[in-house]
C-alpha positions as a printed NumPy array, in Angstrom:
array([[140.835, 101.116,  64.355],
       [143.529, 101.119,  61.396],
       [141.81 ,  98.79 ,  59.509],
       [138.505, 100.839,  59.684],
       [140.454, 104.189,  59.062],
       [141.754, 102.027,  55.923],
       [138.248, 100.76 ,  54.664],
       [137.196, 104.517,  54.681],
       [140.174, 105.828,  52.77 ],
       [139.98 , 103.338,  49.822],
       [136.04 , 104.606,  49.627],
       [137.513, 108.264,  48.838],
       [138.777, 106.387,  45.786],
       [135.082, 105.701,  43.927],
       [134.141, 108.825,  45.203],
       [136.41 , 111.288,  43.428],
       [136.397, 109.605,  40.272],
       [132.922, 109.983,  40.226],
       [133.098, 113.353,  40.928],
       [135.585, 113.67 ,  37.718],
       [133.318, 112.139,  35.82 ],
       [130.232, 114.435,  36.257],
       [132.054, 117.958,  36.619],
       [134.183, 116.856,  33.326],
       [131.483, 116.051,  31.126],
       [128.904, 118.238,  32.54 ],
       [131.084, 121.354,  31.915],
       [131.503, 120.321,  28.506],
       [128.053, 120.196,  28.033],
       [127.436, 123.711,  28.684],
       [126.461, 125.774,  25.4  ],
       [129.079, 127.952,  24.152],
       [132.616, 128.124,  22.644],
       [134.845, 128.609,  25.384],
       [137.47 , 129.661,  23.123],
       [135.309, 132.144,  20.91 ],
       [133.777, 133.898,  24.464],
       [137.748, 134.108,  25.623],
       [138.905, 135.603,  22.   ],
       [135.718, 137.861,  21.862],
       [133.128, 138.218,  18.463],
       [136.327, 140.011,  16.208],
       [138.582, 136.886,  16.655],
       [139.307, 135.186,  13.392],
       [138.669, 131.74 ,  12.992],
       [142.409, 130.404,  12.642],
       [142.866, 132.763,  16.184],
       [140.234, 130.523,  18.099],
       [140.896, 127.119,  16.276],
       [144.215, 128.106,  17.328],
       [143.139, 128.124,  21.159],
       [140.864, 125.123,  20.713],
       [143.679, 123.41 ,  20.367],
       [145.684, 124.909,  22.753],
       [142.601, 123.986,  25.201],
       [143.104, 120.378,  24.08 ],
       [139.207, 121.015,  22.844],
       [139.882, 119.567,  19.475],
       [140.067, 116.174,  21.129],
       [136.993, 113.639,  21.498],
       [135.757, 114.455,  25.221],
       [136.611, 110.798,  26.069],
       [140.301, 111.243,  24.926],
       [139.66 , 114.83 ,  26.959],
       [138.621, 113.218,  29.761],
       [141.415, 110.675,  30.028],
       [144.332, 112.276,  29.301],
       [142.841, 114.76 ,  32.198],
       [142.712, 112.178,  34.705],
       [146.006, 110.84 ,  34.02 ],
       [147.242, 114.5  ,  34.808],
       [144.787, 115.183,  37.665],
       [146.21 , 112.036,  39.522],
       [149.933, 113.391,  39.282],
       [148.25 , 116.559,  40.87 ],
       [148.176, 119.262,  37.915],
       [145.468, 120.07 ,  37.178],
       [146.177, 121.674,  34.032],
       [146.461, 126.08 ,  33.394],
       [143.745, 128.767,  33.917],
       [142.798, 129.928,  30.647],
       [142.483, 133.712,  32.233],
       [145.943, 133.797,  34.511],
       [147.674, 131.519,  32.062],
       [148.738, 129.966,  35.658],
       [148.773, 126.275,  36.942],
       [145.388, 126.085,  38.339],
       [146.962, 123.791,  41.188],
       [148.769, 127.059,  42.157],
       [145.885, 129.099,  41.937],
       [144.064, 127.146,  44.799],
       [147.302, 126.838,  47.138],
       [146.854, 130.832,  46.601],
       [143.544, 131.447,  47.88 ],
       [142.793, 128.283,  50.35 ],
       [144.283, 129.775,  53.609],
       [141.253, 132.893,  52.676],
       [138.451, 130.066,  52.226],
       [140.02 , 127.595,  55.012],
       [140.122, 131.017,  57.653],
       [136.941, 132.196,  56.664],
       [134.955, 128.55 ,  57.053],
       [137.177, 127.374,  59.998],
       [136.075, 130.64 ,  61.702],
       [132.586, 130.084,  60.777],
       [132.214, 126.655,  62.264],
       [133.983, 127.784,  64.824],
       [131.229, 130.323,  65.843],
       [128.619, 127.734,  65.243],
       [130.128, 125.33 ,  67.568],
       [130.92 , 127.731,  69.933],
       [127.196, 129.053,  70.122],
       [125.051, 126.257,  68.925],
       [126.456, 123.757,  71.506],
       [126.35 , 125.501,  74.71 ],
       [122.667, 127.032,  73.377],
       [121.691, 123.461,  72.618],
       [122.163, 122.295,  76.144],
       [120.678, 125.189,  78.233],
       [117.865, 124.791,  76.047],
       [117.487, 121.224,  76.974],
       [117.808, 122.01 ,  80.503],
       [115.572, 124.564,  80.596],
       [113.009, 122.945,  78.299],
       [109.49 , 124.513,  77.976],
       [111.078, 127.648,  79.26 ],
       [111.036, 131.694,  77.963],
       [114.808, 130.798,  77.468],
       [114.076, 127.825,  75.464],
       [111.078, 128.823,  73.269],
       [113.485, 131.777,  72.47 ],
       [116.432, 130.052,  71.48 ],
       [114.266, 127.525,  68.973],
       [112.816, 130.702,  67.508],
       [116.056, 132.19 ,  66.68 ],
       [117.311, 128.798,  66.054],
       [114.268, 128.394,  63.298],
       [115.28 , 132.172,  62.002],
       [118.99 , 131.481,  61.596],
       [118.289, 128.102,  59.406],
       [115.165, 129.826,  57.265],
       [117.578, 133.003,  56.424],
       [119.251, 132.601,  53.09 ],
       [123.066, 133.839,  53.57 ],
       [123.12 , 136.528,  50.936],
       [120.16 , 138.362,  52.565],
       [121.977, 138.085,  55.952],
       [125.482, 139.273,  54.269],
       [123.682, 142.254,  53.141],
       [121.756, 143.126,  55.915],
       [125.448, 142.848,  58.496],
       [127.234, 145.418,  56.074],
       [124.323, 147.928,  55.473],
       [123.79 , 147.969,  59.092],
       [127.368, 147.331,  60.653],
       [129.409, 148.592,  57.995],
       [127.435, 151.277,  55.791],
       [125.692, 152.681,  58.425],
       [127.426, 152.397,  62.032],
       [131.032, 152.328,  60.205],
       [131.547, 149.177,  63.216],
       [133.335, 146.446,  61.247],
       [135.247, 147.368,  57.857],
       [135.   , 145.562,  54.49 ],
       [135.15 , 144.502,  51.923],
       [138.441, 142.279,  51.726],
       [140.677, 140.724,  54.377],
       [142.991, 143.755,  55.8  ],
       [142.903, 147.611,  55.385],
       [145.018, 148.98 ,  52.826],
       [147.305, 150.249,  55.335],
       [147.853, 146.854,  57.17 ],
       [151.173, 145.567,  55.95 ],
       [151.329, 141.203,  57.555],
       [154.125, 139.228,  56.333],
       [152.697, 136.06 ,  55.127],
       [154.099, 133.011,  56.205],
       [151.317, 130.089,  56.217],
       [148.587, 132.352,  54.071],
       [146.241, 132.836,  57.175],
       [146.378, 136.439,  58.103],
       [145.486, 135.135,  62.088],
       [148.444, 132.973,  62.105],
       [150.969, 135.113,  59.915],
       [149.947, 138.037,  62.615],
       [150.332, 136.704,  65.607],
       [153.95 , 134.652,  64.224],
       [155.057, 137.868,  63.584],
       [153.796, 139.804,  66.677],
       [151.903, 141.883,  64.276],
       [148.758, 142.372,  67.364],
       [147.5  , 145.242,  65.518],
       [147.206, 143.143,  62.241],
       [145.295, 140.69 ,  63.988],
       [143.045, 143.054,  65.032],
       [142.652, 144.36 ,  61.835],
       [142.285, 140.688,  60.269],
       [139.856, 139.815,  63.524],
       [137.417, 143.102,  62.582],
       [137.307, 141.768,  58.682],
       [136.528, 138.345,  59.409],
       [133.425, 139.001,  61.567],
       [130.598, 139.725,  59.283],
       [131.815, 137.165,  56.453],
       [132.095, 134.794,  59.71 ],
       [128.935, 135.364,  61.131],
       [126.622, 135.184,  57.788],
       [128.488, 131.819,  56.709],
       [127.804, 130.602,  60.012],
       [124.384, 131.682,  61.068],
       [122.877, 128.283,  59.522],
       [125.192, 125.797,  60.672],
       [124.923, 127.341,  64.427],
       [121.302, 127.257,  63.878],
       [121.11 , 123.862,  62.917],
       [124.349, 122.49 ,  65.753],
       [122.175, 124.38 ,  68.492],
       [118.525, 121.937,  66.811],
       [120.536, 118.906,  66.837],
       [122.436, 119.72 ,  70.535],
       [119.052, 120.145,  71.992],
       [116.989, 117.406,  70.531],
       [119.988, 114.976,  71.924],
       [120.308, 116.318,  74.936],
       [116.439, 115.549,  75.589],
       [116.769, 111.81 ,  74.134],
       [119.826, 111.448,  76.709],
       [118.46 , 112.902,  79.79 ],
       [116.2  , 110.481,  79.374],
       [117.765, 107.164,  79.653],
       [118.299, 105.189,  82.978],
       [121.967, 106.355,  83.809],
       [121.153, 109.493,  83.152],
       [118.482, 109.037,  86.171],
       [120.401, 107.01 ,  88.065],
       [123.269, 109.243,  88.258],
       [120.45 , 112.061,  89.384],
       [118.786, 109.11 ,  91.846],
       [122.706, 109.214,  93.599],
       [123.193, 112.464,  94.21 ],
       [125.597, 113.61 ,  91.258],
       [125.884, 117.538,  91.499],
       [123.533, 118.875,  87.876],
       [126.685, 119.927,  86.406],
       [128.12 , 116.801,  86.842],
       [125.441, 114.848,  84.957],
       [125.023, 117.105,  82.095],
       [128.511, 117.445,  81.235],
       [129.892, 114.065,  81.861],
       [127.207, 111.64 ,  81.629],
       [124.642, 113.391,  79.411],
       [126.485, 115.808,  76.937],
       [129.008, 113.09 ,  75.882],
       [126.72 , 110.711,  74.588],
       [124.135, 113.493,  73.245],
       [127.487, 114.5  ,  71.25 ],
       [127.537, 111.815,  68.532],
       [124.422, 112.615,  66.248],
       [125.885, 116.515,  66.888],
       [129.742, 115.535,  65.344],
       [127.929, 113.618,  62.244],
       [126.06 , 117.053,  61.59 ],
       [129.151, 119.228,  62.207],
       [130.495, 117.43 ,  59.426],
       [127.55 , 117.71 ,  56.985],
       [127.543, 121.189,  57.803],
       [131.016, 121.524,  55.894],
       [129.265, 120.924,  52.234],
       [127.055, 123.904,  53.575],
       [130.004, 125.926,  54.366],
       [131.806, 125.497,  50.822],
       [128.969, 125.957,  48.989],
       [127.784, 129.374,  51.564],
       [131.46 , 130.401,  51.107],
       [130.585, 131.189,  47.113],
       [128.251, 133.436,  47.981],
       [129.738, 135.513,  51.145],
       [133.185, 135.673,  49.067],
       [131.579, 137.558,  46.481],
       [129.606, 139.56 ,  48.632],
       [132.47 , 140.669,  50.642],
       [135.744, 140.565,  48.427],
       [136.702, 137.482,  50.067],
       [139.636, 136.821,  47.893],
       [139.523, 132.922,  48.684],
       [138.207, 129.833,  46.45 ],
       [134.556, 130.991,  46.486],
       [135.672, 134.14 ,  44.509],
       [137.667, 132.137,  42.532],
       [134.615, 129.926,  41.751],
       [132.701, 132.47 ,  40.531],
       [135.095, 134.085,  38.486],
       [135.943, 130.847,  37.002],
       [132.051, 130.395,  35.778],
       [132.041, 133.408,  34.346],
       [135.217, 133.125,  32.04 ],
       [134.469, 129.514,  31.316],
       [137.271, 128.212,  32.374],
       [137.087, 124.555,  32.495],
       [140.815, 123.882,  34.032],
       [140.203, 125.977,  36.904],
       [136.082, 124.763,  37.243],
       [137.237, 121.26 ,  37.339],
       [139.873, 122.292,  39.698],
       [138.067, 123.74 ,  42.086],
       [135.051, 120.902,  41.89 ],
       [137.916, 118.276,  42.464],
       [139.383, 120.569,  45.125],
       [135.695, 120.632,  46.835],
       [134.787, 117.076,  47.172],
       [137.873, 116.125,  48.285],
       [137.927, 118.334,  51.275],
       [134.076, 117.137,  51.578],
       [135.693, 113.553,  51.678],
       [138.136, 114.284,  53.989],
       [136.62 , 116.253,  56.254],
       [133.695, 113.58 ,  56.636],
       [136.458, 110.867,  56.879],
       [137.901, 112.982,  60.368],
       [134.072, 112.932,  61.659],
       [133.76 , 109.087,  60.749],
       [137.34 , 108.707,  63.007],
       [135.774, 110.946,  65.708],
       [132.362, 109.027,  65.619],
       [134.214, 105.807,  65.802],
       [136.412, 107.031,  69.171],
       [132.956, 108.447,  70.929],
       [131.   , 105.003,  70.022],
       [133.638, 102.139,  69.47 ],
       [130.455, 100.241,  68.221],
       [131.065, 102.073,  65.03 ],
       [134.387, 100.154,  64.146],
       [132.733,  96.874,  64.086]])
C-alpha cells in the first residue's frame, strides 16, 4: 500500500509543472499591458516602465518563468499587484470560504445522490424511479448560474426564506479561529452564529451541488443494477438474507467503487462551479478572488490561484485513488 501511495505522489510532480507551464505562458499571452491597464491611459511612460519592472515584466518570459518556479517551489508565490499582498496569504485568507462552501456542496450530493441512487435501483421501472432519473437528467442539464438565480429570486427576493448575499449578517459577530464560520461557531458556542452561517450557506450549497448530486445519484443507480446482478448477489437472496441485508452489505459496497472515482471527478466541477456561485452570491472565497484577479490582470495572483487549483485537483484525486485501492485491493497491484 505505501509503495502505491508513493508511485501516486511522485506523479503529482509532472503534473504541476505542467500546469506552471501552461497558466505561465498562457497568461502572458493575453493582449494587453498589464502595467498600463493598472496605471490607467494618463500614466506616463517612465510611471509604467517603472512597474514593468517592478512586475519583473522587463524580463524574457523564459527568465520570467524560471525565476517564478524557483520561488513557487519555496511556496511564495510572489505579491498581488492590486493588495500589494503575498498572494500565498491571499489564498490562506479566503480557502476556509471556498473549502466550506464545496465541502458542503458535496456533502449534499452525497448525501442525496447515494441513497436516491439505490432506491432507484431497487425500485427500478417504478413511478419512484422514472422520477428520480428525470430530476436526475434536470439537475445535470441545468447550468449553475441559472439555478443560483432562480434560488435567490425565489427564496431570497421573494419569500425573504434564506438571506444573502455573503457568509453572516452584519450583525453576526464569530470569532474566527480555523476560518470556517461552522467550526469557529460551534468552538465558540456561538449556536446562533451557526445558524446564521447554516441559513447563508444553503442556496450557494445547493446550486454548486445540484450537478454533482445529479450525476452521484446516475452513477449510484447504474451500479447498483450491474451488482444486483451478479451470482452472490443472488445467492445471498437464494439463502434467505433479509433485503436490507443484501443491498447494504453485499450489493452497495461493491456498486460503491465506480461511485468514489466520480465523487472525485466531481471536485474539478466543484472548483470550477465555485467561480461562478461566489460571484453570484458574495462568496468571499477563491472563486471571487478568481474573478477579480482576471479582471485586474493580475498574473501573481492568476497563477496563484491556477497552481492552488490543480493541486487540490491532484490531491483530492490522490485520496480517491487511496480509497479505490482499500475498496478493491486489486487496484494496488
Amino acid at each position: 500500500m505505501a509503495e502505491y501511495v508513493g508511485r501516486r505522489i511522485l506523479q503529482i510532480i509532472p503534473v504541476l509543472l505542467g500546469v506552471s507551464v501552461v497558466v505561465f505562458f498562457m497568461v502572458r499571452a493575453i493582449p494587453g499591458d498589464p502595467a498600463q491597464i493598472l496605471l490607467g491611459q494618463n500614466a506616463t511612460q517612465a510611471q509604467v516602465q517603472s512597474l514593468t519592472a517592478k512586475m519583473g515584466l522587463d524580463k524574457p518570459v523564459p527568465i520570467q518563468y524560471l525565476l517564478f518556479l524557483k520561488d513557487a517551489v519555496r511556496g511564495d508565490l510572489g505579491d498581488s499587484i492590486v493588495t500589494g499582498r503575498p498572494v500565498t496569504t491571499e489564498l490562506l485568507i479566503r480557502l476556509p470560504a471556498t473549502f466550506e462552501l464545496t465541502a458542503f456542496a458535496m456533502l449534499v450530493a452525497v448525501l442525496v445522490g447515494v441513497p436516491v441512487g439505490v432506491i432507484s435501483a431497487v425500485k427500478q421501472y417504478s413511478l419512484l424511479d422514472k422520477t428520480t432519473s428525470v430530476l436526475a437528467l434536470t439537475g445535470i442539464s441545468m447550468p449553475i448560474f441559472w439555478l443560483a438565480m432562480i434560488l435567490v429570486v425565489i427564496f431570497g427576493v421573494n419569500l425573504e426564506l434564506l438571506p444573502f448575499p455573503g457568509r453572516l449578517g452584519p450583525d453576526t459577530d464569530i470569532t474566527s479561529i480555523t476560518g470556517l464560520v461552522l467550526v469557529d461557531s460551534l468552538l465558540t458556542l456561538n449556536f446562533a452564529g451557526f445558524w446564521d452561517g447554516i441559513l447563508y450557506l444553503i442556496m450557494p450549497a445547493v446550486a454548486l451541488g445540484t450537478i454533482p448530486m445529479a450525476v452521484v445519484m446516475r452513477m449510484t443507480r447504474s451500479s447498483m443494477l450491474e451488482v444486483m446482478n451478479e451470482d452472490y448477489v443472488r445467492t445471498a437472496r437464494a439463502k434467505g438474507v433479509v433485503p436490507w441485508r443484501v443491498i447494504f452489505k453485499h450489493a452497495l459496497r461493491n456498486a460503491m467503487l465506480p461511485t468514489v472515482t466520480v465523487i472525485g471527478l466531481q471536485v474539478g466541477l466543484l472548483m470550477g462551479g465555485a467561480i461562478i456561485t461566489e460571484i453570484i452570491f458574495s462568496w468571499p472565497g477563491i472563486g471571487l478572488y478568481t474573478y477579480q484577479s482576471v479582471s485586474a490582470r493580475d498574473y501573481a495572483s492568476i497563477q496563484g490561484v491556477v497552481l492552488y487549483g490543480a493541486l487540490l485537483f491532484v490531491l483530492v484525486n490522490l485520496l480517491v485513488d487511496i480509497l479505490y485501492a482499500v475498496l478493491d485491493p486489486r487496484v494496488r497491484l
